[in-house]
Coordinates of C-alpha atoms in Angstrom, one line a residue:
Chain A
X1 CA 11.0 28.0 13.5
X2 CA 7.9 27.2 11.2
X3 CA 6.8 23.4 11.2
X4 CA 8.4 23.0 7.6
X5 CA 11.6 24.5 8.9
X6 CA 11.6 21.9 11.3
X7 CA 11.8 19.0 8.8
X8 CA 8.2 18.3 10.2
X9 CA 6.4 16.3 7.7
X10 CA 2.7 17.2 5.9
X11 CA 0.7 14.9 3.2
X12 CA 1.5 18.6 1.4
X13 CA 5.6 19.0 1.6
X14 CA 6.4 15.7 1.7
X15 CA 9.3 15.8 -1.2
X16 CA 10.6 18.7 0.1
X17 CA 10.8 17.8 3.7
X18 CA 12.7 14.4 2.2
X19 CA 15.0 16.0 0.1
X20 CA 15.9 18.7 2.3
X21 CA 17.2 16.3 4.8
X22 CA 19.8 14.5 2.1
X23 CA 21.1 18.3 1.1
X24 CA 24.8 17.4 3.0
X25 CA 24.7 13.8 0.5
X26 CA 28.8 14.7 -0.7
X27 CA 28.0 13.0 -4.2
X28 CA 25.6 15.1 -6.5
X29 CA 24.7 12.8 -8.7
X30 CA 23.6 10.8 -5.5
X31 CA 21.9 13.6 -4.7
X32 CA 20.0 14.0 -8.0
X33 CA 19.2 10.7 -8.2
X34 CA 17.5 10.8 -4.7
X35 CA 15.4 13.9 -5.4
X36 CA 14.1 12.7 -8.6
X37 CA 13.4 9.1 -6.6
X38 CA 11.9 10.7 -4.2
X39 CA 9.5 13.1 -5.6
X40 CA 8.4 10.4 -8.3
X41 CA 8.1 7.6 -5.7
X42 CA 5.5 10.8 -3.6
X43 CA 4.2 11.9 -6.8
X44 CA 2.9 7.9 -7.1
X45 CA 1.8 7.2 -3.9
X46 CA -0.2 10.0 -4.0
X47 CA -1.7 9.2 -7.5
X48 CA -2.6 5.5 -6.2
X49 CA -3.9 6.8 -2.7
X50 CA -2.5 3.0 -1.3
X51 CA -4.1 1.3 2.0
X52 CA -2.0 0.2 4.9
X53 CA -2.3 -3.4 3.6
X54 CA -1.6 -2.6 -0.2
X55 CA 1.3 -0.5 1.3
X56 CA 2.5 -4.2 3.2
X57 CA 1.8 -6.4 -0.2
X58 CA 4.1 -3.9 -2.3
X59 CA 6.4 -4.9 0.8
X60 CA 6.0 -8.5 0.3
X61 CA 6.5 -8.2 -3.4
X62 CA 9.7 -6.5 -2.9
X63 CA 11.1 -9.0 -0.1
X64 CA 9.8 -12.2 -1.9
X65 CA 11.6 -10.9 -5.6
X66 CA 14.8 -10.2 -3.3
X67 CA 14.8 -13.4 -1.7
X68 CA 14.2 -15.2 -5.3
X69 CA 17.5 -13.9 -6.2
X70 CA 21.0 -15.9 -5.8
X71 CA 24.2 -16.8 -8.1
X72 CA 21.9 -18.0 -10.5
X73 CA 18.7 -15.8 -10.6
X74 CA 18.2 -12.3 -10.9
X75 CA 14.3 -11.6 -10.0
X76 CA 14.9 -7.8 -10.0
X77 CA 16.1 -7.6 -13.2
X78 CA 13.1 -9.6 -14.5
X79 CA 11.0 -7.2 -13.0
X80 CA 13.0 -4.5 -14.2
X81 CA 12.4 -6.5 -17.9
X82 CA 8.8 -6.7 -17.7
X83 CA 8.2 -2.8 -16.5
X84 CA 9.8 -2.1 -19.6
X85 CA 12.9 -0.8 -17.5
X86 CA 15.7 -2.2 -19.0
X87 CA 14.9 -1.4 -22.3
X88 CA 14.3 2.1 -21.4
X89 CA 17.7 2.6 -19.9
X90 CA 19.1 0.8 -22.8
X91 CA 17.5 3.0 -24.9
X92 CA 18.8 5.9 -23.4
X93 CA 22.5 4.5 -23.2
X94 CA 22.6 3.8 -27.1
X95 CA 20.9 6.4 -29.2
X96 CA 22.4 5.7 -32.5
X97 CA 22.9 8.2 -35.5
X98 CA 20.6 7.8 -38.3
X99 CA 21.0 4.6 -40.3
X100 CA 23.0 2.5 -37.7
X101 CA 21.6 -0.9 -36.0
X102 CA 19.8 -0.3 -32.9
X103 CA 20.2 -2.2 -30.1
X104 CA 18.3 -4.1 -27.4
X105 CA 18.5 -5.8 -24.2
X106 CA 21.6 -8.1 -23.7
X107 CA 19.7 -11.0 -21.3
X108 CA 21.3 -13.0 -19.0
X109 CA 22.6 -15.8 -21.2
X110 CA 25.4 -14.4 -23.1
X111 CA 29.3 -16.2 -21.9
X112 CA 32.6 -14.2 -22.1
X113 CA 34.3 -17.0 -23.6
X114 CA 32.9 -18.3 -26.8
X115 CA 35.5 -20.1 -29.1
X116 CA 36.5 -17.9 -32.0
X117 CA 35.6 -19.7 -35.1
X118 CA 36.3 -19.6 -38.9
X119 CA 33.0 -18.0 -41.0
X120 CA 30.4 -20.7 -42.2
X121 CA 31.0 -22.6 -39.0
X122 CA 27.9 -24.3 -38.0
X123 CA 27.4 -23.4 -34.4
X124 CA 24.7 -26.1 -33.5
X125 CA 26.6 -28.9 -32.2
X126 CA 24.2 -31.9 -31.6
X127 CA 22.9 -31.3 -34.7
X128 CA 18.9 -30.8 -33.4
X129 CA 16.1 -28.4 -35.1
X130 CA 15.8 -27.2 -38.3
X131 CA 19.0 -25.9 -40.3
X132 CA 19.1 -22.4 -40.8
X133 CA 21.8 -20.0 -42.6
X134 CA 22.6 -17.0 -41.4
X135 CA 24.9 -14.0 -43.9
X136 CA 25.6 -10.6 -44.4
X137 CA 27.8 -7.5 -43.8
X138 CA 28.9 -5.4 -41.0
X139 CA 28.6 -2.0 -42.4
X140 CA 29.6 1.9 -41.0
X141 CA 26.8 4.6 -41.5
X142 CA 28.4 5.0 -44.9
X143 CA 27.8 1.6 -46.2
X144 CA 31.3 0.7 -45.6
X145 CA 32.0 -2.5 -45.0
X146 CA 34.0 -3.2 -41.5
X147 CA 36.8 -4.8 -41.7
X148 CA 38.1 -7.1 -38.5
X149 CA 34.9 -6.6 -36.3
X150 CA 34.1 -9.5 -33.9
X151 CA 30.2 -10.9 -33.8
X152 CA 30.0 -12.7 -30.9
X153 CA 26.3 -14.7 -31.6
X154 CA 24.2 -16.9 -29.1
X155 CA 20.7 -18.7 -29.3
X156 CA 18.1 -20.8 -27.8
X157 CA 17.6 -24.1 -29.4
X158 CA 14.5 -25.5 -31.0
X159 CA 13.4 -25.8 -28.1
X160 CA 13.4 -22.8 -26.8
X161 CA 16.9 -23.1 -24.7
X162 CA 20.4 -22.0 -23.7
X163 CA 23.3 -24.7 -23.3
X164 CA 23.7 -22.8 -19.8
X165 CA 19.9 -24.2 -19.0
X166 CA 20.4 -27.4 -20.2
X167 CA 23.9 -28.6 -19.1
X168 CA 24.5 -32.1 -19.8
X169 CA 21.4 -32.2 -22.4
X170 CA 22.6 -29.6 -25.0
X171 CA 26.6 -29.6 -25.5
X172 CA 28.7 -26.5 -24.2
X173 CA 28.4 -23.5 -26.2
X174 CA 25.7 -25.1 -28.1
X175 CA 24.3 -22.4 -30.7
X176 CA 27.3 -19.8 -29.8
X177 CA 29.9 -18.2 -31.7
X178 CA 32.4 -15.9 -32.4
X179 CA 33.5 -14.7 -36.2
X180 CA 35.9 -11.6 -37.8
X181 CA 35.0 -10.6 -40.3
X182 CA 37.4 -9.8 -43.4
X183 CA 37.8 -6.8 -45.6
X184 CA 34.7 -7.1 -47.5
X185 CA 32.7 -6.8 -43.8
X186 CA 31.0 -10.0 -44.7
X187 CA 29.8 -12.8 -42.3
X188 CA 28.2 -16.4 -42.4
X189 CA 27.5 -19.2 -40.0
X190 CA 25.0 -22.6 -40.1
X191 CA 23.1 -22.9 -37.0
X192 CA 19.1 -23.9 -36.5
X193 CA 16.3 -21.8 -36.0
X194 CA 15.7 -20.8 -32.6
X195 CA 12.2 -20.8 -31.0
X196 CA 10.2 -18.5 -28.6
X197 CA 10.8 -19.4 -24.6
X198 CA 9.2 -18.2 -21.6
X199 CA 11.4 -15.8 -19.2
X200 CA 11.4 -17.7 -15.7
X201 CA 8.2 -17.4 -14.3
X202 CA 7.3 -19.5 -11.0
X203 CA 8.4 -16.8 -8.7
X204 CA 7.0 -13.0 -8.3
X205 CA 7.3 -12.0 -11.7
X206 CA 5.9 -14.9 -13.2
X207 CA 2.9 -14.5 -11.0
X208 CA 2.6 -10.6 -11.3
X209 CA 2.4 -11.2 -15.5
X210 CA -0.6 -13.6 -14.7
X211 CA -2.3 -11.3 -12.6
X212 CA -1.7 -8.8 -15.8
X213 CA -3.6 -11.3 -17.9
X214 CA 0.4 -11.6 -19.8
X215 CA 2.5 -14.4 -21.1
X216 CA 6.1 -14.5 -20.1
X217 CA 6.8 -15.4 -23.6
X218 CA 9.6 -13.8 -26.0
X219 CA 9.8 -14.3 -29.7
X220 CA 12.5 -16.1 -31.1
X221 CA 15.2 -14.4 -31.7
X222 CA 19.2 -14.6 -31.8
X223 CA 21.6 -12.6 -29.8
X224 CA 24.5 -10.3 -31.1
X225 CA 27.4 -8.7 -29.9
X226 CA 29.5 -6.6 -32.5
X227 CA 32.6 -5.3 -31.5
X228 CA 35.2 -3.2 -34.1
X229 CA 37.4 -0.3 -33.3
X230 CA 36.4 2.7 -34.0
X231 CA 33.2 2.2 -33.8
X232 CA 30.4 1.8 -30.8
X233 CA 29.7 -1.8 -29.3
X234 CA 26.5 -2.5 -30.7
X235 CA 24.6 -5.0 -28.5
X236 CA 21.3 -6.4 -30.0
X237 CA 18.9 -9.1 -31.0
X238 CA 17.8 -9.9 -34.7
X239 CA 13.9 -11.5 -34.8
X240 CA 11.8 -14.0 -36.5
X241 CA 8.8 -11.6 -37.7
X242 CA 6.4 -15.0 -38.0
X243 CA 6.8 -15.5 -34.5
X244 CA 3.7 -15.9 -32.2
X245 CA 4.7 -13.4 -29.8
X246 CA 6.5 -11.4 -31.9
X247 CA 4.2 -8.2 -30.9
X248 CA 4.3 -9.0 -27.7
X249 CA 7.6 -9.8 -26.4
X250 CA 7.7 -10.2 -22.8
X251 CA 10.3 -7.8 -22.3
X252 CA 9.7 -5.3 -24.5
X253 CA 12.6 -5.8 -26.8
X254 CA 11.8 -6.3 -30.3
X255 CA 11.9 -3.1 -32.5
X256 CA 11.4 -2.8 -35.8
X257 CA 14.1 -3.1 -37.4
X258 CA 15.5 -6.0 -35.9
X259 CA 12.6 -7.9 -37.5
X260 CA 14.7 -10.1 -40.5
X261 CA 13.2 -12.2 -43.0
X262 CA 13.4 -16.4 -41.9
X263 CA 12.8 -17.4 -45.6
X264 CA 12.6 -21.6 -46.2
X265 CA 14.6 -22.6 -48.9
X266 CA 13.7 -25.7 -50.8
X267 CA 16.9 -26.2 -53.2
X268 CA 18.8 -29.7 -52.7
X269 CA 22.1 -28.1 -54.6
X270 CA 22.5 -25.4 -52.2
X271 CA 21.3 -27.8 -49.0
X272 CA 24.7 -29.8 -50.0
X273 CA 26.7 -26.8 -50.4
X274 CA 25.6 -26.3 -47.2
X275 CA 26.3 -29.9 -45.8
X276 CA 22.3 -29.6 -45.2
X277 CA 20.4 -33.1 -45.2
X278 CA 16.9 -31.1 -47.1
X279 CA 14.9 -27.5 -47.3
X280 CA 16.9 -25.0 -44.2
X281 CA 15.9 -21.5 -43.4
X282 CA 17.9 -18.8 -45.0
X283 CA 18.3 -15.6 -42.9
X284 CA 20.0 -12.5 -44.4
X285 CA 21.0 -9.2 -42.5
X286 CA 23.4 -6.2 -42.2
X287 CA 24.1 -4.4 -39.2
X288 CA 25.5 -0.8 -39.2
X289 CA 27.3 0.3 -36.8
X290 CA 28.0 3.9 -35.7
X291 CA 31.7 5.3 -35.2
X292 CA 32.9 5.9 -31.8
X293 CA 32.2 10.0 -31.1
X294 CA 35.1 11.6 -32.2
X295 CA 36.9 8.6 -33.9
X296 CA 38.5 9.5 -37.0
X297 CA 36.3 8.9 -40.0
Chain B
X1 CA 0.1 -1.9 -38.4
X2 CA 2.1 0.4 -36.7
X3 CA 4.8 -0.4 -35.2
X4 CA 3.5 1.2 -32.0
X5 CA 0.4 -0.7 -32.6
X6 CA 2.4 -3.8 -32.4
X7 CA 3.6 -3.7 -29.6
X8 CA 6.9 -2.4 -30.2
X9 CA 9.0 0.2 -27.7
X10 CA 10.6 3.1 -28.1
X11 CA 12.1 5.5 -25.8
X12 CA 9.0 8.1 -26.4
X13 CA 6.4 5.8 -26.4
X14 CA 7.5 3.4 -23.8
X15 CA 4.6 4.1 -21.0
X16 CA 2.2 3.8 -23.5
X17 CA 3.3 0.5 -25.1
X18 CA 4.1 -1.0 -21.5
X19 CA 0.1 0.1 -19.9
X20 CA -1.0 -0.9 -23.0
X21 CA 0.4 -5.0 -22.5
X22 CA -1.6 -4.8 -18.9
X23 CA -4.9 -4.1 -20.7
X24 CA -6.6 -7.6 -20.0
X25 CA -5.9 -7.6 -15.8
X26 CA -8.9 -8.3 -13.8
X27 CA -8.5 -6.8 -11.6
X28 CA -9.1 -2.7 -12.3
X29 CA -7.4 -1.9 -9.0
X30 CA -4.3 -3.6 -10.2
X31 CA -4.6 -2.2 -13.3
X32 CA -4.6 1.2 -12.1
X33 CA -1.7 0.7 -9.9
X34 CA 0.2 -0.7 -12.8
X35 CA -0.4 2.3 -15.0
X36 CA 0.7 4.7 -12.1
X37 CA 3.9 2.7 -11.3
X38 CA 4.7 2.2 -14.8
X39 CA 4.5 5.8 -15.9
X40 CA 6.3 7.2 -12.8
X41 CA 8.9 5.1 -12.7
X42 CA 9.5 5.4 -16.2
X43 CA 9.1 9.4 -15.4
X44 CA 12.2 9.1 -13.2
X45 CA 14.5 6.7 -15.5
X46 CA 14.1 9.3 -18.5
X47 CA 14.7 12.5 -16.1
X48 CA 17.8 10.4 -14.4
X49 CA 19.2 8.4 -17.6
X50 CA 21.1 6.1 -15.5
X51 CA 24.1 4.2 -17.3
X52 CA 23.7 0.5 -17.1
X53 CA 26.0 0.3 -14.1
X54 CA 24.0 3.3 -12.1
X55 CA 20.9 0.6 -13.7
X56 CA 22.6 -2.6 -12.0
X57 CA 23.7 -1.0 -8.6
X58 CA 19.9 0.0 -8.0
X59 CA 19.0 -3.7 -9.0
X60 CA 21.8 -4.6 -6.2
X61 CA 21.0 -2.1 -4.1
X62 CA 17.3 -4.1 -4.2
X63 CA 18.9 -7.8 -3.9
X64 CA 20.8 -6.6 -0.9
X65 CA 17.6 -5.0 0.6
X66 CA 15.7 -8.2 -0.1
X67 CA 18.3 -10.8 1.2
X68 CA 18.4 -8.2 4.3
X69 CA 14.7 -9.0 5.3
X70 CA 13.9 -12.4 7.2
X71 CA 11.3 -13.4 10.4
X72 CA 12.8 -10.3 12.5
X73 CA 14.1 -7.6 10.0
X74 CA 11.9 -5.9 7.4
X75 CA 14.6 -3.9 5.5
X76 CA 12.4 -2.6 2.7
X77 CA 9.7 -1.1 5.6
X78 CA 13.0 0.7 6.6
X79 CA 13.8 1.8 3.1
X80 CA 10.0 2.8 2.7
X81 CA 10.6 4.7 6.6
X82 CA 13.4 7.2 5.3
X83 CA 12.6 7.9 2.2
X84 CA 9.1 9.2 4.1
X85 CA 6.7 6.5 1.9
X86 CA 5.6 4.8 5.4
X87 CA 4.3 8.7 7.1
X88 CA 3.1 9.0 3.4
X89 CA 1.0 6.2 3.4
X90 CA 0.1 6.6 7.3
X91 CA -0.9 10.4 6.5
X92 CA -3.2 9.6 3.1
X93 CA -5.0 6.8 5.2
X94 CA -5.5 9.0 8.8
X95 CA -6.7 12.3 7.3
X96 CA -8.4 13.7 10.5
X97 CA -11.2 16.1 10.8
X98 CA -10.4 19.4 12.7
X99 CA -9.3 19.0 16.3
X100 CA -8.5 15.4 16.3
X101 CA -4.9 14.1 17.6
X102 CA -2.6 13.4 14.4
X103 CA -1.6 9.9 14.1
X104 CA 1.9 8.6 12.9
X105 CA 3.8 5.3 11.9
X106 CA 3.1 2.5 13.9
X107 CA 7.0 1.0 14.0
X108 CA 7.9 -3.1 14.5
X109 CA 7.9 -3.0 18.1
X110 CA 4.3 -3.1 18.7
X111 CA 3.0 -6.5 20.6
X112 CA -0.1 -7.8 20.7
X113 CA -1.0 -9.4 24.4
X114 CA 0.8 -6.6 26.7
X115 CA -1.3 -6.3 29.9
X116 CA -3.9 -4.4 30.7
X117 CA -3.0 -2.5 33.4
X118 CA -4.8 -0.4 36.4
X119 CA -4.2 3.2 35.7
X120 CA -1.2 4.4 37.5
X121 CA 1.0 1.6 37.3
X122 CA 4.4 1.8 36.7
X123 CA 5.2 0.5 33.5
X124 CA 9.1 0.3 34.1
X125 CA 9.6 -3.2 35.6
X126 CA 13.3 -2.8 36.1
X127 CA 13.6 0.4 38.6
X128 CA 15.7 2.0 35.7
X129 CA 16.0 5.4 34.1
X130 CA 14.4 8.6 35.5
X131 CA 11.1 8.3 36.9
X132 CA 8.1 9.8 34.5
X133 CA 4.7 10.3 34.8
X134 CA 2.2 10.6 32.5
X135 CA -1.2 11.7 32.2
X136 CA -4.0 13.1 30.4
X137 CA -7.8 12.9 29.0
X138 CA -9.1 11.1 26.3
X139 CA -11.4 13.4 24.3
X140 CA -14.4 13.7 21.5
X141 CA -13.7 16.2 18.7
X142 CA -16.2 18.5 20.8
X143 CA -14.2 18.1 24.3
X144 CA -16.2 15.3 25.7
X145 CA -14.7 12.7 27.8
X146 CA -14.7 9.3 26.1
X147 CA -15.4 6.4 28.5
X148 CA -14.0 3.1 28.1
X149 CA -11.5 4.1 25.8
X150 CA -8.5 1.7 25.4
X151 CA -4.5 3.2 25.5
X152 CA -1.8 0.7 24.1
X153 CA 1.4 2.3 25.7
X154 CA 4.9 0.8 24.6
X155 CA 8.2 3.4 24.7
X156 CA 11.6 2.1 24.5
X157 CA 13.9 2.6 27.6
X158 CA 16.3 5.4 28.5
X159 CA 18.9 3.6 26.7
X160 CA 16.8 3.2 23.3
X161 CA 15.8 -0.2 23.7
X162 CA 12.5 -1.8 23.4
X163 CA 12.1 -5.1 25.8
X164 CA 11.9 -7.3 22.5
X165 CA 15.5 -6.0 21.3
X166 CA 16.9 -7.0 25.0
X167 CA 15.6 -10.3 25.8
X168 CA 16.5 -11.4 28.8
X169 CA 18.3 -8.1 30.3
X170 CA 14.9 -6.3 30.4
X171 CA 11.4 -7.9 31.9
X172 CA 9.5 -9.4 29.5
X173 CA 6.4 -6.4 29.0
X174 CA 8.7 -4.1 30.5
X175 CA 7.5 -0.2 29.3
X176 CA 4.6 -1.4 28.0
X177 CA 1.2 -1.4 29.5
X178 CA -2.7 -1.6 28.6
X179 CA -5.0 1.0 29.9
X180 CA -8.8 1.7 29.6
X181 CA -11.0 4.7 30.7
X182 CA -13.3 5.3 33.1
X183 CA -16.2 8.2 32.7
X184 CA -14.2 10.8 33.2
X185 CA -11.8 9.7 29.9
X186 CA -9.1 10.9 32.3
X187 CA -5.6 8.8 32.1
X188 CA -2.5 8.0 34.2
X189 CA 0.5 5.8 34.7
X190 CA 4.3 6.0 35.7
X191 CA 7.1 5.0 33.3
X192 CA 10.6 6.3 32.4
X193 CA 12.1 9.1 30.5
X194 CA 12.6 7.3 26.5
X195 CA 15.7 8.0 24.6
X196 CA 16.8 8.6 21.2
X197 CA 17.5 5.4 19.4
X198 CA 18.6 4.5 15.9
X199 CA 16.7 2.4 13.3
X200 CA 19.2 -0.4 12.1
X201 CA 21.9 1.0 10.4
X202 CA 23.9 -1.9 9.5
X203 CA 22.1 -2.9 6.4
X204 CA 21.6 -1.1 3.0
X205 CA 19.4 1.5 4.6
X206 CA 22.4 2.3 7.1
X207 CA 24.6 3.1 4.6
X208 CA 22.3 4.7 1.8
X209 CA 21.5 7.3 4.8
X210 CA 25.8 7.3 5.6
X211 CA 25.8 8.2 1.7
X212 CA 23.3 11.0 2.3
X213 CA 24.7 12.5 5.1
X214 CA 22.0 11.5 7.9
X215 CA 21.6 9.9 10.9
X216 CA 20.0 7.2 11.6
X217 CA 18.2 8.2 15.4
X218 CA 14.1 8.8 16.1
X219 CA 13.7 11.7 18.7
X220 CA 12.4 10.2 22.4
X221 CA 9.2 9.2 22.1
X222 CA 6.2 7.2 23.6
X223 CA 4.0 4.8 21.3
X224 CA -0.1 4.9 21.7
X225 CA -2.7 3.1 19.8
X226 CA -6.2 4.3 21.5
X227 CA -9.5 2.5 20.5
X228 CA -12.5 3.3 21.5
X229 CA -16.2 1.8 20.6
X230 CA -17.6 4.3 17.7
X231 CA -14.1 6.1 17.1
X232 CA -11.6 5.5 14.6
X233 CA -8.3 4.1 16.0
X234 CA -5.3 6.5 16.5
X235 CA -2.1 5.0 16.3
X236 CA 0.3 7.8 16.9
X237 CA 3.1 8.9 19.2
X238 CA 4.3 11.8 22.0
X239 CA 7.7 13.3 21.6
X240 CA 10.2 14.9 23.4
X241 CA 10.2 18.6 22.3
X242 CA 14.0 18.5 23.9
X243 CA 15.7 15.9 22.2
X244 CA 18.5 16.2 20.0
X245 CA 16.9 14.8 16.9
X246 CA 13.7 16.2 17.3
X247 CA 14.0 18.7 14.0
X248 CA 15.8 15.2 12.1
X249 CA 13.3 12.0 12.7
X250 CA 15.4 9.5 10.8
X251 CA 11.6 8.7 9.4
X252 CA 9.6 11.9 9.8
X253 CA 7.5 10.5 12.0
X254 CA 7.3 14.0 14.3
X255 CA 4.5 16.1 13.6
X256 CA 3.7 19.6 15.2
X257 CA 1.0 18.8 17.0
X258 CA 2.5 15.4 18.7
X259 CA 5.2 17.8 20.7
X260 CA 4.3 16.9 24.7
X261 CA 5.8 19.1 27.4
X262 CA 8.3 17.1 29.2
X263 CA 8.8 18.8 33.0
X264 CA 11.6 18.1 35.7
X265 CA 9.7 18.3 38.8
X266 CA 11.7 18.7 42.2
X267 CA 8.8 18.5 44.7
X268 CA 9.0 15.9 47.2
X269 CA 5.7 15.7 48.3
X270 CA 4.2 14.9 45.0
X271 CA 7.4 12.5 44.0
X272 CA 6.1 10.9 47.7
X273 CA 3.0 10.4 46.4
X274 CA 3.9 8.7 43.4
X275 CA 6.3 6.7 44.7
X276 CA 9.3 8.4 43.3
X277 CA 12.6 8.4 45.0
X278 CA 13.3 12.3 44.0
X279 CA 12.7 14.9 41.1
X280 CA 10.8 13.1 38.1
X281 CA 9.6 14.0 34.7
X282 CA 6.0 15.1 33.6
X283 CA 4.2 14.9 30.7
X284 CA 0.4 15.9 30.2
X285 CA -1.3 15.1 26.8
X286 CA -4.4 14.9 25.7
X287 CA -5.9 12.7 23.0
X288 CA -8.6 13.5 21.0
X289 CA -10.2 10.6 18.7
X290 CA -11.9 11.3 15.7
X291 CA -15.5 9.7 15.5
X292 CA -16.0 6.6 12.9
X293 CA -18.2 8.2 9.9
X294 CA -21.6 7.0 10.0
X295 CA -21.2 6.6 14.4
X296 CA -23.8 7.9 16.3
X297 CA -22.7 11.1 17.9

């Protein structure tokens, strides 16, 4: 047998000497996975030519960002975040027909169990930070309205946080919400504008974006879920465009289109409409959403 | 602006945008690292398109890994192993000239204060396994004898243990032994015939290669590092040409060129002489180093 038949391994066939020996792997798309790993993982190492010891820091990284995760923490995913990872594989998993809402990255601070509540609901609860509106229409590719879909909405405060990082400061479900909308597709709620925060960074991450000369900042922003049958769950963010960081979002997930307009009202008869105490920020936005493939029409 | 200009991502420009946030790093190294990682792995998430579960089992896969790795287990030097990063790395930083002995991974058992030895001992404190001896010369790329050389010898025992994995059933030092030249470069010393051993399986490694379809075993084999004033160090192994696994190193650690000769002798006289009880097994290898560039010849 020649050394390559042999599985013996050269700086030359290393890919193929790897993925030969996972050719009895039973699942395929393990297999394919693997090979594409594999030569991209060679195809790098090569490229960056690493030394033994940069070889044992990439080591470290890895074992330090695995040992930073627990119940509570997810260190991988943050890296994943900040490579510009996660919104890559979203991207992939929701291209959307021409004219619907894109999406971006869902975070880790959305709950399952928000309380339902009725539209114009004001979902900042300890009544903190400056009052902001929020209105418009859920909408099919037509410009449709949607009829019974369920927005499922969740912010940082003017501070910059979730409820879930400040229990026992901010009230639960703070700033979250869930609405249906009605025939017309409309929706409205009160809450207060939310405020760029820093993604955790005191463990490998944090210290790899300050090696990068980056921020761990992302702009402010306000989290949505929109669910209606028929149609694809469309999970996404809309932005404050005025934002400091607002082109240069820590994680990559601010497209344009998700930029609204925060407009400051100054108007004392709609403030008491409103049951707002002076000048609130007014924030208007549709989202379209694209029909399930192959749902009827 | 653009919206590429500012920052924003998109499924074609994402390498771009991402290399583009690391701009102000300090360090260039880093920065060049950072560009290669980021547009390989983002190489192999567009060629894969994972769904966001195949997304989250790799960030498990990595947790696991992580949580896996503590004072005595290095579980992401084992993924690195068998996906062939490690002989990778060991092969771009030990390119040898012409004629020099190949080196290969250096493996966790190596430690640091074994005894220097005087050559012939028996390494094999325990009177176990079949008897071996081994000997050989330690060369110059043009065949001449290098003096005052220095062979590091460790080889796990002929039931695939190393004396740190059997604390207290095996002599401390056992199979492992400290050497150095005299002018004639020649070496010797007695030891046992090693076995096949697997790496640990029982982790996430273990059962990513179960998933695959391998094994988990390294072919018999005997550990050297040699050093030598005005050489570079060779940190490399000798296998068994008969073993089982020889054509399937679990981490591709078997080159061509490391294949010894392993020989049953049945000659009593000679076993006499070495203080064998019957038939024994021998191996004769030669080393050659390569010099350090810039060494006097």
């Amino acid at each position: 047998m020649e050394a390559h038949e042999r599985g013996f391994f050269t700086e030359e066939n290393s890919v193929e000497v790897v993925t030969d020996r996972n050719r009895n792997a039973k699942d395929e798309r393990l297999k394919q996975v693997m090979e594409v790993i594999t030569r991209k993982l060679h195809e790098a190492v090569k490229e960056i030519e690493p030394t033994q010891e940069e070889w044992f820091q990439a080591v470290m990284f890895l074992t330090k960002t695995g040992h930073l995760c627990n119940e509570w923490r997810q260190e991988f995913i943050l890296l994943s975040d900040v490579l510009g990872v996660s919104m890559l594989v979203d991207a992939i998993n929701n291209r959307k027909p021409s004219g619907a809402s894109e999406s971006t990255v869902l975070g880790p601070f959305h709950v399952a169990d928000a309380p339902e509540l009725p539209m114009g609901s004001n979902i900042c609860l300890d009544q903190k930070g400056e009052d902001m509106v929020i209105h418009g229409r859920i909408l099919d590719t037509e410009g449709k309205p949607v009829a019974n879909a369920v927005l499922d909405v969740w912010q940082a405060n003017d501070e910059g946080f979730y409820d879930v990082q400040q229990k026992g400061i901010q009230p639960d479900f703070n700033l979250r919400g869930v609405f249906r909308t009605g025939p017309d597709g409309g929706y409205w709620f009160r809450a207060v504008k939310p405020k760029y925060y820093p993604i955790p960074d005191d463990g490998t991450v944090g210290k790899m974006l300050t090696a990068l000369g980056r921020h761990p900042y992302r702009p402010a922003h306000l989290h949505f879920i929109l669910k209606a049958d028929g149609f694809e769950t469309l999970t996404t963010h809309i932005f404050d465009p005025d934002d400091p960081y607002i082109n240069s979002d820590a994680v990559f997930g601010v497209k344009e289109s998700l930029l609204a307009e925060f407009d400051k009202v100054d108007d004392a008869k709609r403030a008491a409409e409103l049951e707002f105490a002076g000048p609130f920020w007014e924030v208007e936005y549709d989202f379209v959403l694209a029909r399930t493939k192959g749902a009827r029409g």
